[in-house]
Amino acid sequence: MPERSRSNTPRNGETAPKTKTPPGDLPRANEAQVAAFLRRHPDFLRRNPELLDAMQPPGRDKGAGVVDLQQVMVERLREELGEARQQRDELLAMGRGNLASQARIHKVMLDLLAARSFERLIETVTTDLAIALDLDIVALCVERPGDGAPTPPVAGVKCLEPGSVDAIFGPGRSILLHSDVSGDPEIFGSAAGLVASEAMMRLTISSATPPALLAFGARQTDHFHDGQGTELLAFLAQAIERLIRAWLELPE
């Protein structure tokens, strides 16, 4: 005889089998269950304070035309807390960026100090510096003597017309930062088309030498911008001044 199919109907005194919830289709807690859970675990929100930011505080009904100032203050505090967190994250990101820049400058200084000749120093400034600082071009420029005397050619150094450095910086300025610009071919040469932001540093190498400048160029329009910190750039420029002066045995 064929076997009868077993019925799922429970017999007298038996308990109906529990139906399992398929994976990925977990039952959702209702309001009563959430309330019961919180009553059983009164410290839950204290242990998970981030959940408070996603919760809506209850308002108090004071009648038509009456504003619940408590709820308004809570919302304002939430906004201020969000802004404070954003500022904290921005400061942390800025701090990490400054540390990374500082480490790069330290590495550059070691490379400059390791140069075994003046020519190698200039090559390090105009070539290796761009790689170390993640730039597209680094240019070292010096003005021609105003008396018309010929300028000795130095590989990697560009010559500017007399008065160019003062015209670029103006009185009393030694560092300029420009964003969203077009590179000057007189300074950056054939690489000027790559430059969309730049940093210019005046170099006062010696009283016996014409004015000079060091220029950094980047293809990102905001790599350099007004308001950016210049302490590391000033330090690097002063170090290069001293190294060139020492190699050429020039007076201050």
mmCIF file of C-alpha atoms in Angstrom:
data_model
loop_
_atom_site.group_PDB
_atom_site.id
_atom_site.type_symbol
_atom_site.label_atom_id
_atom_site.label_comp_id
_atom_site.label_asym_id
_atom_site.label_seq_id
_atom_site.Cartn_x
_atom_site.Cartn_y
_atom_site.Cartn_z
ATOM 1 C CA MET A 1 0.000 0.000 0.000
ATOM 2 C CA PRO A 2 1.248 3.478 -0.777
ATOM 3 C CA GLU A 3 2.465 5.392 2.232
ATOM 4 C CA ARG A 4 0.184 8.194 3.271
ATOM 5 C CA SER A 5 1.642 11.646 3.294
ATOM 6 C CA ARG A 6 2.222 12.960 6.745
ATOM 7 C CA SER A 7 0.054 15.832 7.759
ATOM 8 C CA ASN A 8 1.480 18.952 9.404
ATOM 9 C CA THR A 9 -1.627 19.231 11.530
ATOM 10 C CA PRO A 10 -0.652 18.650 15.169
ATOM 11 C CA ARG A 11 -2.348 15.844 17.031
ATOM 12 C CA ASN A 12 -3.995 16.308 20.392
ATOM 13 C CA GLY A 13 -1.418 17.346 22.984
ATOM 14 C CA GLU A 14 1.289 18.044 20.368
ATOM 15 C CA THR A 15 2.869 21.438 19.682
ATOM 16 C CA ALA A 16 2.937 22.782 16.164
ATOM 17 C CA PRO A 17 6.473 22.947 14.757
ATOM 18 C CA LYS A 18 8.011 26.421 14.620
ATOM 19 C CA THR A 19 8.392 27.917 11.185
ATOM 20 C CA LYS A 20 11.945 29.059 10.484
ATOM 21 C CA THR A 21 12.489 32.450 8.936
ATOM 22 C CA PRO A 22 14.403 32.127 5.660
ATOM 23 C CA PRO A 23 17.886 33.706 5.726
ATOM 24 C CA GLY A 24 17.874 37.295 4.543
ATOM 25 C CA ASP A 25 14.234 37.751 5.578
ATOM 26 C CA LEU A 26 14.607 38.364 9.307
ATOM 27 C CA PRO A 27 11.522 39.534 11.167
ATOM 28 C CA ARG A 28 11.439 43.227 11.969
ATOM 29 C CA ALA A 29 10.896 44.294 15.544
ATOM 30 C CA ASN A 30 7.746 46.270 16.200
ATOM 31 C CA GLU A 31 7.517 49.296 18.482
ATOM 32 C CA ALA A 32 6.452 47.241 21.488
ATOM 33 C CA GLN A 33 9.470 44.939 21.114
ATOM 34 C CA VAL A 34 11.859 47.893 20.779
ATOM 35 C CA ALA A 35 10.353 49.518 23.862
ATOM 36 C CA ALA A 36 10.592 46.262 25.796
ATOM 37 C CA PHE A 37 14.232 45.836 24.764
ATOM 38 C CA LEU A 38 15.129 49.338 25.923
ATOM 39 C CA ARG A 39 13.410 48.751 29.256
ATOM 40 C CA ARG A 40 15.434 45.570 29.748
ATOM 41 C CA HIS A 41 18.642 47.386 28.739
ATOM 42 C CA PRO A 42 18.388 50.921 30.154
ATOM 43 C CA ASP A 43 22.081 51.619 29.417
ATOM 44 C CA PHE A 44 21.834 50.727 25.702
ATOM 45 C CA LEU A 45 21.834 54.315 24.426
ATOM 46 C CA ARG A 46 24.623 55.251 26.811
ATOM 47 C CA ARG A 47 26.709 52.473 25.275
ATOM 48 C CA ASN A 48 25.693 53.487 21.752
ATOM 49 C CA PRO A 49 25.501 57.315 21.848
ATOM 50 C CA GLU A 50 25.815 57.658 18.065
ATOM 51 C CA LEU A 51 22.222 56.367 17.770
ATOM 52 C CA LEU A 52 20.959 59.501 19.482
ATOM 53 C CA ASP A 53 21.961 61.559 16.442
ATOM 54 C CA ALA A 54 19.532 59.576 14.282
ATOM 55 C CA MET A 55 16.594 59.855 16.689
ATOM 56 C CA GLN A 56 13.927 62.551 16.626
ATOM 57 C CA PRO A 57 13.251 64.092 20.043
ATOM 58 C CA PRO A 58 9.576 64.257 21.077
ATOM 59 C CA GLY A 59 7.879 67.613 20.847
ATOM 60 C CA ARG A 60 5.494 69.028 23.397
ATOM 61 C CA ASP A 61 2.110 70.185 22.194
ATOM 62 C CA LYS A 62 1.545 73.647 23.677
ATOM 63 C CA GLY A 63 -1.376 74.547 21.495
ATOM 64 C CA ALA A 64 -1.740 76.415 18.246
ATOM 65 C CA GLY A 65 0.858 79.124 17.614
ATOM 66 C CA VAL A 66 3.148 78.045 20.489
ATOM 67 C CA VAL A 67 6.684 76.886 19.603
ATOM 68 C CA ASP A 68 8.405 74.143 21.582
ATOM 69 C CA LEU A 69 11.715 75.883 22.371
ATOM 70 C CA GLN A 70 13.191 72.719 23.875
ATOM 71 C CA GLN A 71 12.952 70.906 20.549
ATOM 72 C CA VAL A 72 14.336 73.925 18.702
ATOM 73 C CA MET A 73 17.342 74.028 21.041
ATOM 74 C CA VAL A 74 17.954 70.299 20.635
ATOM 75 C CA GLU A 75 17.937 70.635 16.838
ATOM 76 C CA ARG A 76 20.304 73.596 17.031
ATOM 77 C CA LEU A 77 22.680 71.674 19.268
ATOM 78 C CA ARG A 78 22.630 68.814 16.801
ATOM 79 C CA GLU A 79 23.565 71.143 13.961
ATOM 80 C CA GLU A 80 26.392 72.649 16.004
ATOM 81 C CA LEU A 81 27.648 69.181 16.916
ATOM 82 C CA GLY A 82 27.660 68.190 13.241
ATOM 83 C CA GLU A 83 29.611 71.317 12.314
ATOM 84 C CA ALA A 84 32.099 70.701 15.141
ATOM 85 C CA ARG A 85 32.678 67.158 13.923
ATOM 86 C CA GLN A 86 33.214 68.368 10.375
ATOM 87 C CA GLN A 87 35.735 70.957 11.556
ATOM 88 C CA ARG A 88 37.507 68.305 13.609
ATOM 89 C CA ASP A 89 37.770 66.014 10.572
ATOM 90 C CA GLU A 90 39.100 68.884 8.446
ATOM 91 C CA LEU A 91 41.723 69.750 11.080
ATOM 92 C CA LEU A 92 42.817 66.115 11.308
ATOM 93 C CA ALA A 93 43.115 65.888 7.523
ATOM 94 C CA MET A 94 45.099 69.143 7.464
ATOM 95 C CA GLY A 95 47.395 67.862 10.209
ATOM 96 C CA ARG A 96 48.062 64.639 8.326
ATOM 97 C CA GLY A 97 48.761 66.648 5.169
ATOM 98 C CA ASN A 98 51.209 68.903 7.010
ATOM 99 C CA LEU A 99 53.056 65.912 8.436
ATOM 100 C CA ALA A 100 53.342 64.369 4.980
ATOM 101 C CA SER A 101 54.671 67.652 3.538
ATOM 102 C CA GLN A 102 57.137 67.958 6.401
ATOM 103 C CA ALA A 103 58.454 64.460 5.752
ATOM 104 C CA ARG A 104 58.924 65.281 2.063
ATOM 105 C CA ILE A 105 60.840 68.478 2.855
ATOM 106 C CA HIS A 106 63.114 66.544 5.235
ATOM 107 C CA LYS A 107 63.831 64.023 2.474
ATOM 108 C CA VAL A 108 64.575 66.841 0.017
ATOM 109 C CA MET A 109 66.980 68.490 2.440
ATOM 110 C CA LEU A 110 68.924 65.249 2.855
ATOM 111 C CA ASP A 111 69.189 64.938 -0.942
ATOM 112 C CA LEU A 112 70.415 68.537 -1.244
ATOM 113 C CA LEU A 113 73.011 68.029 1.463
ATOM 114 C CA ALA A 114 74.207 64.862 -0.255
ATOM 115 C CA ALA A 115 75.177 66.729 -3.454
ATOM 116 C CA ARG A 116 78.895 66.346 -4.148
ATOM 117 C CA SER A 117 79.212 69.229 -6.602
ATOM 118 C CA PHE A 118 77.516 72.532 -7.428
ATOM 119 C CA GLU A 119 76.215 71.082 -10.696
ATOM 120 C CA ARG A 120 74.698 68.144 -8.840
ATOM 121 C CA LEU A 121 73.066 70.550 -6.357
ATOM 122 C CA ILE A 122 71.401 72.490 -9.188
ATOM 123 C CA GLU A 123 70.285 69.239 -10.835
ATOM 124 C CA THR A 124 68.765 68.092 -7.557
ATOM 125 C CA VAL A 125 66.873 71.383 -7.210
ATOM 126 C CA THR A 126 65.539 71.485 -10.768
ATOM 127 C CA THR A 127 64.888 67.773 -11.318
ATOM 128 C CA ASP A 128 64.769 65.645 -8.189
ATOM 129 C CA LEU A 129 62.817 68.254 -6.239
ATOM 130 C CA ALA A 130 59.815 67.947 -8.577
ATOM 131 C CA ILE A 131 59.676 64.188 -8.050
ATOM 132 C CA ALA A 132 60.128 64.380 -4.287
ATOM 133 C CA LEU A 133 57.429 67.043 -3.861
ATOM 134 C CA ASP A 134 55.017 65.560 -6.424
ATOM 135 C CA LEU A 135 55.213 68.596 -8.719
ATOM 136 C CA ASP A 136 55.157 68.907 -12.499
ATOM 137 C CA ILE A 137 57.978 71.413 -12.847
ATOM 138 C CA VAL A 138 60.560 73.182 -10.687
ATOM 139 C CA ALA A 139 62.392 76.178 -12.165
ATOM 140 C CA LEU A 140 65.422 78.050 -10.856
ATOM 141 C CA CYS A 141 65.777 81.528 -12.403
ATOM 142 C CA VAL A 142 68.333 84.293 -12.008
ATOM 143 C CA GLU A 143 68.409 87.817 -13.492
ATOM 144 C CA ARG A 144 71.026 88.790 -16.012
ATOM 145 C CA PRO A 145 73.533 91.361 -14.711
ATOM 146 C CA GLY A 146 72.313 94.897 -15.269
ATOM 147 C CA ASP A 147 75.673 96.024 -16.683
ATOM 148 C CA GLY A 148 75.267 93.857 -19.761
ATOM 149 C CA ALA A 149 78.017 91.440 -18.738
ATOM 150 C CA PRO A 150 77.518 87.938 -20.103
ATOM 151 C CA THR A 151 75.900 85.433 -17.748
ATOM 152 C CA PRO A 152 77.851 82.197 -17.349
ATOM 153 C CA PRO A 153 75.582 79.363 -18.500
ATOM 154 C CA VAL A 154 74.563 76.920 -15.776
ATOM 155 C CA ALA A 155 72.603 73.840 -16.786
ATOM 156 C CA GLY A 156 69.084 73.949 -15.371
ATOM 157 C CA VAL A 157 69.126 77.691 -14.566
ATOM 158 C CA LYS A 158 66.974 80.098 -16.605
ATOM 159 C CA CYS A 159 67.899 83.742 -17.114
ATOM 160 C CA LEU A 160 65.459 86.624 -16.582
ATOM 161 C CA GLU A 161 65.666 90.236 -17.621
ATOM 162 C CA PRO A 162 66.943 92.702 -14.981
ATOM 163 C CA GLY A 163 64.157 93.854 -12.662
ATOM 164 C CA SER A 164 61.982 90.791 -13.320
ATOM 165 C CA VAL A 165 62.104 89.458 -9.754
ATOM 166 C CA ASP A 166 61.016 92.749 -8.176
ATOM 167 C CA ALA A 167 58.295 93.087 -10.803
ATOM 168 C CA ILE A 168 56.965 89.620 -9.908
ATOM 169 C CA PHE A 169 57.058 89.914 -6.121
ATOM 170 C CA GLY A 170 56.632 93.601 -5.514
ATOM 171 C CA PRO A 171 58.055 95.330 -2.438
ATOM 172 C CA GLY A 172 58.419 93.370 0.788
ATOM 173 C CA ARG A 173 57.174 89.997 -0.479
ATOM 174 C CA SER A 174 59.236 86.834 -0.790
ATOM 175 C CA ILE A 175 56.619 84.120 -1.468
ATOM 176 C CA LEU A 176 53.649 84.136 -3.843
ATOM 177 C CA LEU A 177 51.006 81.449 -4.275
ATOM 178 C CA HIS A 178 48.688 81.459 -7.284
ATOM 179 C CA SER A 179 45.834 79.108 -8.154
ATOM 180 C CA ASP A 180 44.090 78.619 -11.500
ATOM 181 C CA VAL A 181 46.800 80.325 -13.557
ATOM 182 C CA SER A 182 48.667 79.801 -16.812
ATOM 183 C CA GLY A 183 52.381 79.189 -16.447
ATOM 184 C CA ASP A 184 54.810 81.873 -17.607
ATOM 185 C CA PRO A 185 57.106 80.546 -20.394
ATOM 186 C CA GLU A 186 59.843 82.944 -19.242
ATOM 187 C CA ILE A 187 59.952 81.021 -15.952
ATOM 188 C CA PHE A 188 58.772 77.497 -16.746
ATOM 189 C CA GLY A 189 59.981 77.270 -20.328
ATOM 190 C CA SER A 190 58.417 74.543 -22.482
ATOM 191 C CA ALA A 191 56.624 73.095 -19.421
ATOM 192 C CA ALA A 192 54.565 76.286 -18.894
ATOM 193 C CA GLY A 193 51.514 74.640 -20.485
ATOM 194 C CA LEU A 194 51.398 72.107 -17.635
ATOM 195 C CA VAL A 195 51.193 74.752 -14.920
ATOM 196 C CA ALA A 196 47.749 75.539 -13.477
ATOM 197 C CA SER A 197 48.931 76.658 -10.014
ATOM 198 C CA GLU A 198 52.299 77.924 -8.851
ATOM 199 C CA ALA A 199 54.471 78.882 -5.897
ATOM 200 C CA MET A 200 57.162 81.549 -6.312
ATOM 201 C CA MET A 201 59.984 82.041 -3.805
ATOM 202 C CA ARG A 202 62.427 84.942 -3.934
ATOM 203 C CA LEU A 203 66.056 83.831 -3.476
ATOM 204 C CA THR A 204 68.521 86.307 -1.988
ATOM 205 C CA ILE A 205 71.659 84.279 -2.470
ATOM 206 C CA SER A 206 74.303 86.944 -1.878
ATOM 207 C CA SER A 207 74.932 90.649 -2.063
ATOM 208 C CA ALA A 208 77.327 89.830 -4.889
ATOM 209 C CA THR A 209 74.765 88.032 -7.068
ATOM 210 C CA PRO A 210 71.687 89.264 -8.976
ATOM 211 C CA PRO A 211 68.175 88.484 -7.675
ATOM 212 C CA ALA A 212 66.847 84.984 -8.250
ATOM 213 C CA LEU A 213 63.702 82.976 -7.722
ATOM 214 C CA LEU A 214 62.591 79.386 -7.278
ATOM 215 C CA ALA A 215 59.265 78.421 -8.893
ATOM 216 C CA PHE A 216 57.077 75.356 -8.345
ATOM 217 C CA GLY A 217 54.394 74.459 -10.884
ATOM 218 C CA ALA A 218 51.565 71.930 -10.633
ATOM 219 C CA ARG A 219 48.857 70.895 -13.076
ATOM 220 C CA GLN A 220 46.167 70.900 -10.364
ATOM 221 C CA THR A 221 44.479 74.299 -10.226
ATOM 222 C CA ASP A 222 44.347 74.293 -6.409
ATOM 223 C CA HIS A 223 47.642 72.609 -5.533
ATOM 224 C CA PHE A 224 48.882 76.049 -4.509
ATOM 225 C CA HIS A 225 46.451 78.744 -3.418
ATOM 226 C CA ASP A 226 46.344 82.021 -1.528
ATOM 227 C CA GLY A 227 45.990 81.463 2.217
ATOM 228 C CA GLN A 228 48.013 78.252 2.186
ATOM 229 C CA GLY A 229 50.777 77.907 4.782
ATOM 230 C CA THR A 230 54.204 78.973 3.509
ATOM 231 C CA GLU A 231 56.508 78.092 6.420
ATOM 232 C CA LEU A 232 57.937 74.964 4.770
ATOM 233 C CA LEU A 233 58.418 76.761 1.454
ATOM 234 C CA ALA A 234 60.256 79.610 3.188
ATOM 235 C CA PHE A 235 62.500 77.133 5.013
ATOM 236 C CA LEU A 236 63.335 75.305 1.776
ATOM 237 C CA ALA A 237 64.118 78.547 -0.063
ATOM 238 C CA GLN A 238 66.430 79.754 2.713
ATOM 239 C CA ALA A 239 68.218 76.397 2.798
ATOM 240 C CA ILE A 240 68.814 76.502 -0.972
ATOM 241 C CA GLU A 241 70.127 80.078 -0.668
ATOM 242 C CA ARG A 242 72.684 78.981 1.908
ATOM 243 C CA LEU A 243 73.752 75.885 -0.013
ATOM 244 C CA ILE A 244 74.347 77.823 -3.243
ATOM 245 C CA ARG A 245 76.234 80.521 -1.330
ATOM 246 C CA ALA A 246 78.424 77.892 0.347
ATOM 247 C CA TRP A 247 79.246 76.055 -2.901
ATOM 248 C CA LEU A 248 80.182 79.293 -4.709
ATOM 249 C CA GLU A 249 81.951 80.698 -1.611
ATOM 250 C CA LEU A 250 79.961 83.919 -1.786
ATOM 251 C CA PRO A 251 79.513 86.538 0.940
ATOM 252 C CA GLU A 252 76.104 86.985 2.511
#
